[in-house]
């Protein structure tokens, strides 16, 4: 299943980095789920690279197999279980090979993983990657090893991630970890712990270093970027206990955006994910102020019905959400929005479903990520509400919502036709070797014929003359 901005084909794809003299051991590392996992894998690769591990794309060559896993929906977990099953024969042939599970499934299932999956030797939660070298010593001695301790402070701020499998042009930069929001359907607060923000100096250093290494676009990452608050370390929840000086000099997300935009003035800047109840007018003003901050906000809403939003504990109403969108469109006239929707949440009626559809029409999203509700053990919704919408009803409503988003996307893409757009070249089009693909400021994908002298990472002016549902067709001017 496609996750945000992670190309479908990249789910579960292993990445390798340049060889260097090492300990002779090979790491095979695959990532599943959201951008945060892909970004975390770069931290893991960096830690293990320091230990002398080289990466490999051939699983049969590996001494260490690591899967960085996702728990967001049941299907994501099934994918990982099936993948693990494929390693069984390898483990038989190479009993010394270590198989480890990282990320959200590791955190959710903990020792259960070691009990249920005989093949798994190592279980490491998202805040424990620094402990990998120690844990690997244990597995080398033939013992199972586990660390799923969640941290209130860990931001891996000082670890310079190695860039895995990227295009050398776009990169993720993590700015917050964890989430304190407790949306009732969501497993993330349980698997990724308390929300904490990363030191802005280390963020800016990482952005500058990316620029110096040829990168042209960064996406600032967090479960809730708008909630970013730096006051000297520690969880956001403890901000009330900070000193007066810490409170006076604290930095919020809009201020961070301002600092980053100035520090890397020619870098394109995106961010994800915004939470409607924490997104402020100040952030829209920053987008308007800086040319290098893209005119695009991913603003998940999950449902258009107030009753459902309340059951989900989303902390805003339909009207508040629509007001925020309106404000964004006023402050940044050329802005685009995308959504996440959960279809068939507990007790969702036909009327609620229609409210979701009418909200989508009102906002006119460029695109969206829509999923059937999948109940997650341990979440408030799982404990207190019944997953009572029959699968066929969920499927039908999901199909309706996807079809509607298709219409809206096509309409939005048509709106980009007949104008010149600044497109960052991110690679060669999959369908046509003679064409580039890239994105405009609004995050719409554009393909156009390659011209001599153009190269990866260039920002070029492209006249858009046509479109499909999700892609702009253009030519360089
Ligand atoms: N703030 C986060 C949200 C993480 S979850 C972010 O960075 O995107 C991503 C999306 O998965 C959510 O917005 C929601 O639409 C979807 N999701 C979360 N829990 C789900 C569940 N139990 N069933 C179906 N979809 C879910
Ligand atoms: Fe999940 Fe809600 Fe946080 S969707 S990641 S609990 S904002």
Coordinates of C-alpha atoms and ligand atoms in Angstrom, one line a residue:
X1 CA 0.0 0.0 0.0
X2 CA 1.3 3.4 -0.9
X3 CA 2.4 5.7 2.0
X4 CA 2.9 9.4 1.7
X5 CA 5.5 10.4 -0.8
X6 CA 7.3 7.1 -0.4
X7 CA 7.1 5.7 -3.9
X8 CA 5.0 2.5 -3.8
X9 CA 7.9 0.6 -5.3
X10 CA 10.2 1.7 -2.4
X11 CA 8.1 0.0 0.2
X12 CA 10.2 -2.9 1.4
X13 CA 13.0 -2.1 -1.0
X14 CA 16.5 -2.4 0.4
X15 CA 19.1 0.3 -0.1
X16 CA 22.8 0.2 -0.2
X17 CA 25.5 2.8 0.4
X18 CA 29.1 3.1 -0.9
X19 CA 31.4 0.4 0.4
X20 CA 34.1 1.3 2.8
X21 CA 36.6 -0.9 4.7
X22 CA 34.7 -2.5 7.5
X23 CA 34.2 -5.5 9.8
X24 CA 33.5 -7.7 6.8
X25 CA 29.8 -8.0 7.8
X26 CA 27.0 -7.1 5.5
X27 CA 23.7 -5.4 6.4
X28 CA 20.5 -5.9 4.5
X29 CA 18.0 -3.2 5.5
X30 CA 14.5 -2.8 4.3
X31 CA 11.9 -0.1 5.4
X32 CA 8.2 -0.1 5.5
X33 CA 5.6 2.5 6.2
X34 CA 5.9 6.3 6.5
X35 CA 8.7 8.7 5.7
X36 CA 9.8 8.7 9.3
X37 CA 10.7 5.1 9.1
X38 CA 12.8 5.7 5.9
X39 CA 14.5 8.5 7.7
X40 CA 15.1 6.4 10.8
X41 CA 16.7 3.7 8.6
X42 CA 19.2 6.3 7.5
X43 CA 20.1 6.8 11.2
X44 CA 20.4 3.0 11.7
X45 CA 22.6 2.7 8.6
X46 CA 24.8 5.5 9.9
X47 CA 25.2 3.8 13.4
X48 CA 26.0 0.4 11.9
X49 CA 28.3 1.9 9.2
X50 CA 30.3 3.4 12.1
X51 CA 30.5 -0.2 13.5
X52 CA 32.0 -1.4 10.2
X53 CA 28.9 -2.9 8.6
X54 CA 28.6 -2.5 4.8
X55 CA 25.2 -2.6 3.2
X56 CA 24.1 -5.1 0.6
X57 CA 21.1 -5.4 -1.8
X58 CA 21.4 -9.2 -1.9
X59 CA 19.7 -10.7 1.1
X60 CA 21.5 -14.0 0.7
X61 CA 24.8 -12.2 1.3
X62 CA 23.6 -10.6 4.5
X63 CA 25.0 -11.3 8.0
X64 CA 22.4 -9.0 9.4
X65 CA 18.9 -8.5 8.1
X66 CA 16.9 -5.6 9.5
X67 CA 13.3 -4.8 8.7
X68 CA 12.1 -1.3 9.8
X69 CA 8.4 -2.0 10.3
X70 CA 5.1 -0.3 10.4
X71 CA 2.0 -0.9 12.6
X72 CA -0.4 1.7 11.4
X73 CA -2.8 -0.8 9.9
X74 CA -3.1 -4.5 10.2
X75 CA -2.2 -5.0 6.6
X76 CA 1.2 -3.3 7.1
X77 CA 2.0 -5.8 9.8
X78 CA 0.9 -8.7 7.7
X79 CA 3.3 -7.5 4.9
X80 CA 6.2 -7.7 7.4
X81 CA 5.2 -11.2 8.7
X82 CA 5.1 -12.5 5.1
X83 CA 8.4 -11.0 4.4
X84 CA 9.9 -12.6 7.5
X85 CA 8.6 -16.0 6.4
X86 CA 10.6 -15.6 3.2
X87 CA 13.9 -15.5 5.3
X88 CA 13.3 -18.9 6.9
X89 CA 15.2 -21.0 4.3
X90 CA 18.1 -18.5 4.5
X91 CA 18.4 -18.8 8.2
X92 CA 18.5 -22.6 7.8
X93 CA 21.4 -22.3 5.4
X94 CA 23.2 -19.6 7.5
X95 CA 22.3 -20.1 11.1
X96 CA 24.7 -17.4 12.2
X97 CA 22.7 -14.8 10.3
X98 CA 20.9 -12.3 12.6
X99 CA 17.4 -11.2 11.8
X100 CA 16.1 -8.1 13.5
X101 CA 12.9 -6.2 13.6
X102 CA 13.0 -2.4 14.1
X103 CA 10.4 0.3 14.3
X104 CA 6.7 0.3 15.3
X105 CA 6.0 -3.4 15.2
X106 CA 9.0 -4.0 17.4
X107 CA 7.7 -1.5 19.9
X108 CA 4.2 -2.8 19.8
X109 CA 4.9 -6.5 20.0
X110 CA 8.1 -6.4 22.1
X111 CA 9.1 -9.9 23.4
X112 CA 6.1 -11.4 21.7
X113 CA 8.1 -11.1 18.5
X114 CA 10.8 -13.3 19.9
X115 CA 8.3 -15.9 21.1
X116 CA 6.1 -15.9 18.0
X117 CA 8.7 -15.6 15.2
X118 CA 11.4 -18.2 15.9
X119 CA 13.4 -16.6 13.3
X120 CA 13.7 -13.2 14.9
X121 CA 16.8 -12.7 17.1
X122 CA 16.7 -8.9 17.7
X123 CA 13.9 -6.5 18.5
X124 CA 14.6 -2.8 18.6
X125 CA 12.1 0.1 19.2
X126 CA 12.4 3.5 17.5
X127 CA 14.2 5.2 20.4
X128 CA 16.8 2.5 21.0
X129 CA 18.9 2.5 17.8
X130 CA 21.9 3.8 19.6
X131 CA 22.0 0.6 21.5
X132 CA 22.3 -1.5 18.4
X133 CA 26.0 -2.1 18.7
X134 CA 25.5 -3.6 22.2
X135 CA 22.5 -5.6 21.2
X136 CA 24.4 -7.0 18.3
X137 CA 27.2 -8.2 20.7
X138 CA 24.5 -10.2 22.4
X139 CA 23.1 -11.7 19.3
X140 CA 26.7 -12.5 18.1
X141 CA 27.0 -14.5 21.4
X142 CA 23.9 -16.5 20.4
X143 CA 21.4 -14.7 22.7
X144 CA 18.2 -13.0 21.6
X145 CA 18.4 -9.2 22.2
X146 CA 15.7 -6.6 22.8
X147 CA 15.5 -2.9 23.6
X148 CA 12.1 -1.3 23.3
X149 CA 12.6 1.5 25.9
X150 CA 11.0 4.7 24.7
X151 CA 12.8 7.9 25.5
X152 CA 11.6 11.4 26.4
X153 CA 14.7 13.0 25.0
X154 CA 16.2 11.0 22.1
X155 CA 16.2 12.9 18.9
X156 CA 19.4 11.4 17.3
X157 CA 20.3 15.1 16.8
X158 CA 24.1 14.4 16.6
X159 CA 23.9 11.5 14.2
X160 CA 24.5 12.4 10.6
X161 CA 22.2 10.1 8.7
X162 CA 23.7 8.3 5.6
X163 CA 21.4 8.9 2.7
X164 CA 19.9 5.6 1.5
X165 CA 18.7 5.0 -2.0
X166 CA 17.8 8.7 -2.6
X167 CA 18.1 10.6 -5.8
X168 CA 20.7 12.9 -4.3
X169 CA 18.3 15.8 -4.7
X170 CA 15.6 15.4 -2.0
X171 CA 16.0 14.4 1.6
X172 CA 14.1 14.1 4.8
X173 CA 15.2 16.0 8.0
X174 CA 13.5 14.8 11.2
X175 CA 12.5 17.7 13.5
X176 CA 10.2 16.0 16.1
X177 CA 9.7 12.5 17.3
X178 CA 6.7 10.9 18.9
X179 CA 3.2 12.2 19.3
X180 CA 1.1 13.3 22.3
X181 CA -2.2 13.6 20.5
X182 CA -3.9 10.4 21.2
X183 CA -6.2 10.2 18.3
X184 CA -8.3 7.2 19.3
X185 CA -7.6 5.1 16.2
X186 CA -3.9 5.6 16.2
X187 CA -1.1 3.3 17.4
X188 CA 1.7 5.9 16.9
X189 CA 1.6 7.4 20.4
X190 CA 2.2 3.9 21.8
X191 CA 4.9 2.9 19.3
X192 CA 6.8 6.2 19.1
X193 CA 6.3 7.7 22.6
X194 CA 6.2 11.2 23.9
X195 CA 6.6 14.1 21.6
X196 CA 10.0 15.9 21.7
X197 CA 11.7 18.4 19.4
X198 CA 15.2 18.4 18.0
X199 CA 17.7 21.2 18.7
X200 CA 17.3 23.8 15.9
X201 CA 21.1 24.2 15.5
X202 CA 21.5 20.5 14.6
X203 CA 18.5 20.8 12.2
X204 CA 20.1 23.8 10.5
X205 CA 23.5 22.2 10.4
X206 CA 22.0 19.1 8.7
X207 CA 20.1 21.3 6.1
X208 CA 23.3 23.2 5.3
X209 CA 25.3 20.0 5.0
X210 CA 22.7 18.7 2.6
X211 CA 22.9 21.8 0.5
X212 CA 26.7 21.6 0.4
X213 CA 26.3 18.0 -0.8
X214 CA 24.1 18.9 -3.7
X215 CA 20.6 18.4 -2.2
X216 CA 18.0 20.8 -3.5
X217 CA 14.9 20.0 -1.4
X218 CA 14.3 19.0 2.2
X219 CA 11.2 17.8 3.9
X220 CA 11.1 18.6 7.6
X221 CA 9.5 15.6 9.2
X222 CA 7.5 14.9 12.3
X223 CA 4.2 13.2 13.3
X224 CA 3.1 16.8 14.1
X225 CA 5.5 19.4 12.8
X226 CA 3.3 22.3 13.9
X227 CA 3.7 21.2 17.4
X228 CA 7.5 21.7 17.2
X229 CA 8.7 23.5 20.4
X230 CA 12.4 23.8 21.3
X231 CA 13.1 25.1 24.8
X232 CA 16.4 23.3 25.6
X233 CA 15.4 19.6 25.4
X234 CA 12.9 17.3 27.0
X235 CA 9.3 16.4 26.1
X236 CA 6.9 19.1 25.0
X237 CA 4.6 18.0 27.9
X238 CA 7.2 19.3 30.4
X239 CA 7.3 22.8 28.8
X240 CA 5.3 24.2 31.7
X241 CA 8.1 23.2 34.0
X242 CA 10.7 25.1 31.9
X243 CA 12.5 28.2 33.3
X244 CA 11.4 31.7 32.5
X245 CA 14.5 32.1 30.3
X246 CA 13.7 28.8 28.5
X247 CA 10.1 29.9 27.9
X248 CA 11.2 33.4 26.6
X249 CA 13.7 31.9 24.1
X250 CA 11.7 28.9 23.0
X251 CA 11.4 28.4 19.3
X252 CA 8.1 27.3 17.6
X253 CA 7.6 25.7 14.2
X254 CA 6.9 28.9 12.3
X255 CA 10.2 30.4 13.8
X256 CA 12.1 27.2 12.9
X257 CA 10.8 27.5 9.3
X258 CA 11.9 31.1 9.2
X259 CA 15.4 30.1 10.4
X260 CA 15.8 27.2 8.0
X261 CA 14.5 29.3 5.0
X262 CA 17.1 31.9 5.7
X263 CA 19.9 29.4 6.5
X264 CA 19.5 27.6 3.1
X265 CA 18.0 30.3 0.9
X266 CA 18.1 28.3 -2.3
X267 CA 16.9 25.0 -0.8
X268 CA 13.3 24.1 -1.5
X269 CA 11.6 23.4 1.8
X270 CA 8.6 21.2 2.5
X271 CA 7.2 19.8 5.8
X272 CA 5.0 17.0 6.9
X273 CA 2.7 16.2 8.7
X274 CA 0.6 19.2 9.9
X275 CA -2.1 18.6 12.4
X276 CA -5.1 20.9 11.9
X277 CA -5.5 21.7 15.6
X278 CA -1.9 22.8 15.9
X279 CA -1.3 24.5 12.6
X280 CA -1.2 28.3 12.9
X281 CA -1.8 31.3 10.7
X282 CA 1.9 32.1 11.4
X283 CA 3.0 29.0 9.5
X284 CA 1.0 30.2 6.4
X285 CA 2.6 33.6 6.8
X286 CA 6.0 32.0 6.7
X287 CA 5.1 30.1 3.5
X288 CA 4.0 33.4 2.0
X289 CA 7.2 35.2 3.2
X290 CA 9.8 32.8 1.8
X291 CA 9.9 31.9 -1.8
X292 CA 11.8 28.7 -1.0
X293 CA 9.1 27.3 1.3
X294 CA 6.8 25.3 -1.0
X295 CA 3.1 26.3 -1.3
X296 CA 1.8 23.0 -0.1
X297 CA 0.4 21.6 3.1
X298 CA -0.5 18.0 3.9
X299 CA -3.3 18.5 6.3
X300 CA -5.0 15.2 7.3
X301 CA -8.6 15.5 8.5
X302 CA -9.7 11.9 8.7
X303 CA -13.4 12.7 8.5
X304 CA -15.8 15.5 7.6
X305 CA -18.3 14.7 10.4
X306 CA -18.1 16.5 13.7
X307 CA -19.5 13.5 15.5
X308 CA -16.8 11.2 14.1
X309 CA -14.0 13.8 14.6
X310 CA -15.0 13.9 18.3
X311 CA -15.0 10.1 18.6
X312 CA -11.5 10.2 17.0
X313 CA -10.4 12.8 19.5
X314 CA -9.2 15.0 16.7
X315 CA -9.7 18.2 18.8
X316 CA -11.1 20.4 16.0
X317 CA -14.5 20.7 14.3
X318 CA -15.3 20.5 10.6
X319 CA -15.9 24.3 10.6
X320 CA -12.5 25.0 12.3
X321 CA -10.8 22.9 9.7
X322 CA -12.5 24.7 6.8
X323 CA -11.7 28.1 8.4
X324 CA -8.0 27.0 8.6
X325 CA -8.1 26.0 4.9
X326 CA -9.7 29.3 4.0
X327 CA -7.1 31.3 5.9
X328 CA -4.4 29.3 4.1
X329 CA -5.9 30.1 0.7
X330 CA -6.1 33.8 1.6
X331 CA -2.6 34.1 2.9
X332 CA -1.0 31.9 0.2
X333 CA -3.2 32.2 -2.9
X334 CA -1.4 29.5 -4.9
X335 CA -1.5 27.0 -2.0
X336 CA -2.4 23.3 -2.4
X337 CA -3.6 20.8 0.2
X338 CA -3.7 17.1 0.5
X339 CA -5.6 14.9 3.0
X340 CA -5.6 11.6 4.9
X341 CA -9.0 10.0 5.4
X342 CA -10.1 7.1 7.5
X343 CA -13.2 5.5 6.0
X344 CA -15.6 3.4 8.0
X345 CA -14.5 4.4 11.5
X346 CA -16.7 3.0 14.4
X347 CA -20.3 4.0 14.1
X348 CA -19.8 5.9 10.8
X349 CA -23.2 6.4 9.2
X350 CA -24.1 7.2 5.6
X351 CA -24.7 10.8 6.6
X352 CA -21.2 11.0 8.2
X353 CA -19.8 9.5 4.9
X354 CA -21.6 12.2 2.9
X355 CA -20.1 14.9 5.2
X356 CA -16.6 13.6 4.4
X357 CA -17.4 13.8 0.7
X358 CA -18.9 17.3 0.9
X359 CA -15.8 18.5 2.9
X360 CA -13.5 17.1 0.2
X361 CA -15.5 19.0 -2.4
X362 CA -15.3 22.2 -0.4
X363 CA -11.5 22.0 0.1
X364 CA -10.7 20.7 -3.4
X365 CA -7.6 18.7 -2.3
X366 CA -4.9 18.1 -4.9
X367 CA -4.7 14.5 -3.7
X368 CA -5.2 12.3 -0.7
X369 CA -4.3 9.1 1.1
X370 CA -7.5 7.2 2.0
X371 CA -7.8 4.0 4.0
X372 CA -10.4 1.8 5.6
X373 CA -10.4 1.9 9.3
X374 CA -8.2 -0.9 10.8
X375 CA -8.7 -1.4 14.5
X376 CA -5.4 -1.5 16.4
X377 CA -5.0 -3.4 19.6
X378 CA -4.4 -1.2 22.6
X379 CA -5.7 2.0 21.1
X380 CA -8.6 3.9 22.8
X381 CA -10.9 3.1 19.9
X382 CA -10.1 -0.6 20.2
X383 CA -10.8 -0.6 23.9
X384 CA -13.9 1.5 23.9
X385 CA -15.6 1.4 20.5
X386 CA -16.8 -1.4 18.3
X387 CA -15.3 -1.8 14.8
X388 CA -18.9 -2.1 13.6
X389 CA -18.9 -1.1 10.0
X390 CA -19.1 -4.2 7.8
X391 CA -16.1 -4.7 5.4
X392 CA -18.2 -4.4 2.3
X393 CA -19.6 -1.1 3.5
X394 CA -16.1 0.2 4.2
X395 CA -15.0 -0.9 0.8
X396 CA -17.9 0.7 -1.0
X397 CA -17.4 4.0 0.9
X398 CA -13.7 3.9 0.3
X399 CA -14.2 3.4 -3.4
X400 CA -16.6 6.4 -3.5
X401 CA -14.1 8.6 -1.6
X402 CA -11.2 7.5 -3.9
X403 CA -13.3 8.1 -7.0
X404 CA -14.2 11.6 -5.7
X405 CA -10.6 12.4 -5.0
X406 CA -9.7 11.3 -8.5
X407 CA -12.2 13.8 -9.9
X408 CA -10.8 16.6 -7.6
X409 CA -7.2 15.8 -8.5
X410 CA -8.0 15.9 -12.2
X411 CA -9.7 19.3 -11.7
X412 CA -6.8 20.7 -9.6
X413 CA -4.2 19.4 -12.2
X414 CA -6.3 21.1 -15.0
X415 CA -6.0 24.3 -13.0
X416 CA -2.2 24.1 -13.4
X417 CA -2.4 23.9 -17.2
X418 CA -1.5 26.9 -19.4
X419 CA 1.0 28.3 -17.0
X420 CA 4.8 28.1 -16.4
X421 CA 5.9 26.2 -13.3
X422 CA 9.2 25.9 -11.6
X423 CA 10.0 22.2 -11.6
X424 CA 12.8 20.6 -9.6
X425 CA 14.2 17.7 -11.7
X426 CA 14.2 14.7 -9.4
X427 CA 14.8 11.9 -11.9
X428 CA 13.9 10.2 -15.2
X429 CA 10.3 9.5 -15.8
X430 CA 9.5 5.8 -15.3
X431 CA 7.4 5.6 -18.5
X432 CA 9.8 7.4 -20.8
X433 CA 13.6 7.5 -20.6
X434 CA 13.7 10.7 -22.6
X435 CA 11.6 12.6 -20.1
X436 CA 12.3 14.1 -16.7
X437 CA 10.0 14.0 -13.8
X438 CA 9.9 16.5 -11.0
X439 CA 7.4 18.5 -8.9
X440 CA 6.2 22.1 -8.8
X441 CA 5.9 24.1 -5.6
X442 CA 2.4 22.7 -5.0
X443 CA 3.9 19.1 -5.1
X444 CA 2.2 18.2 -8.4
X445 CA 4.3 15.8 -10.4
X446 CA 5.3 17.0 -13.9
X447 CA 6.9 15.2 -16.7
X448 CA 8.6 16.8 -19.7
X449 CA 11.1 16.1 -22.5
X450 CA 14.8 16.2 -21.5
X451 CA 16.8 18.9 -23.2
X452 CA 20.6 19.0 -23.6
X453 CA 22.3 20.7 -20.7
X454 CA 19.6 19.9 -18.1
X455 CA 20.5 17.7 -15.2
X456 CA 19.2 16.1 -12.0
X457 CA 18.7 18.8 -9.3
X458 CA 18.1 21.7 -11.7
X459 CA 15.1 23.9 -11.2
X460 CA 13.6 24.6 -14.7
X461 CA 10.8 26.6 -16.0
X462 CA 8.2 24.3 -17.6
X463 CA 5.1 25.3 -19.5
X464 CA 2.3 22.9 -18.6
X465 CA 0.1 22.1 -21.6
X466 CA -1.9 19.1 -20.4
X467 CA -2.5 16.7 -17.6
X468 CA -3.7 13.3 -16.5
X469 CA -5.5 12.6 -13.1
X470 CA -2.2 12.9 -11.2
X471 CA 0.5 14.2 -13.5
X472 CA 1.2 17.5 -15.4
X473 CA 2.6 17.3 -18.9
X474 CA 4.8 20.1 -20.0
X475 CA 7.8 21.4 -22.0
X476 CA 10.8 23.5 -21.0
X477 CA 10.5 27.2 -21.9
Ligands
LIG1 N1 0.6 12.6 12.1 C1 0.9 11.4 11.4 C2 -0.2 10.5 11.2 C3 0.4 9.2 11.2 S1 -0.6 8.0 10.8 C4 1.7 11.6 10.1 O1 2.8 12.0 10.1 O2 1.2 11.4 9.0 C5 -0.9 8.4 9.0 C6 -2.3 8.2 8.6 O3 -2.6 6.8 8.7 C7 -3.3 9.0 9.5 O4 -3.4 10.3 9.1 C8 -4.5 8.2 9.2 O5 -5.3 8.7 8.1 C9 -4.0 6.8 8.9 N2 -4.3 5.9 10.0 C10 -3.8 5.9 11.3 N3 -4.3 5.0 12.1 C11 -5.2 4.3 11.3 C12 -6.0 3.1 11.5 N4 -6.1 2.6 12.7 N5 -6.7 2.7 10.4 C13 -6.7 3.3 9.2 N6 -5.9 4.3 8.9 C14 -5.2 4.8 10.0
LIG2 FE1 -1.6 9.5 15.2 FE2 -3.1 11.5 15.7 FE3 -0.6 11.5 16.4 S1 -3.0 10.4 13.8 S2 0.5 10.2 14.9 S3 -2.1 10.2 17.2 S4 -1.7 13.2 15.5

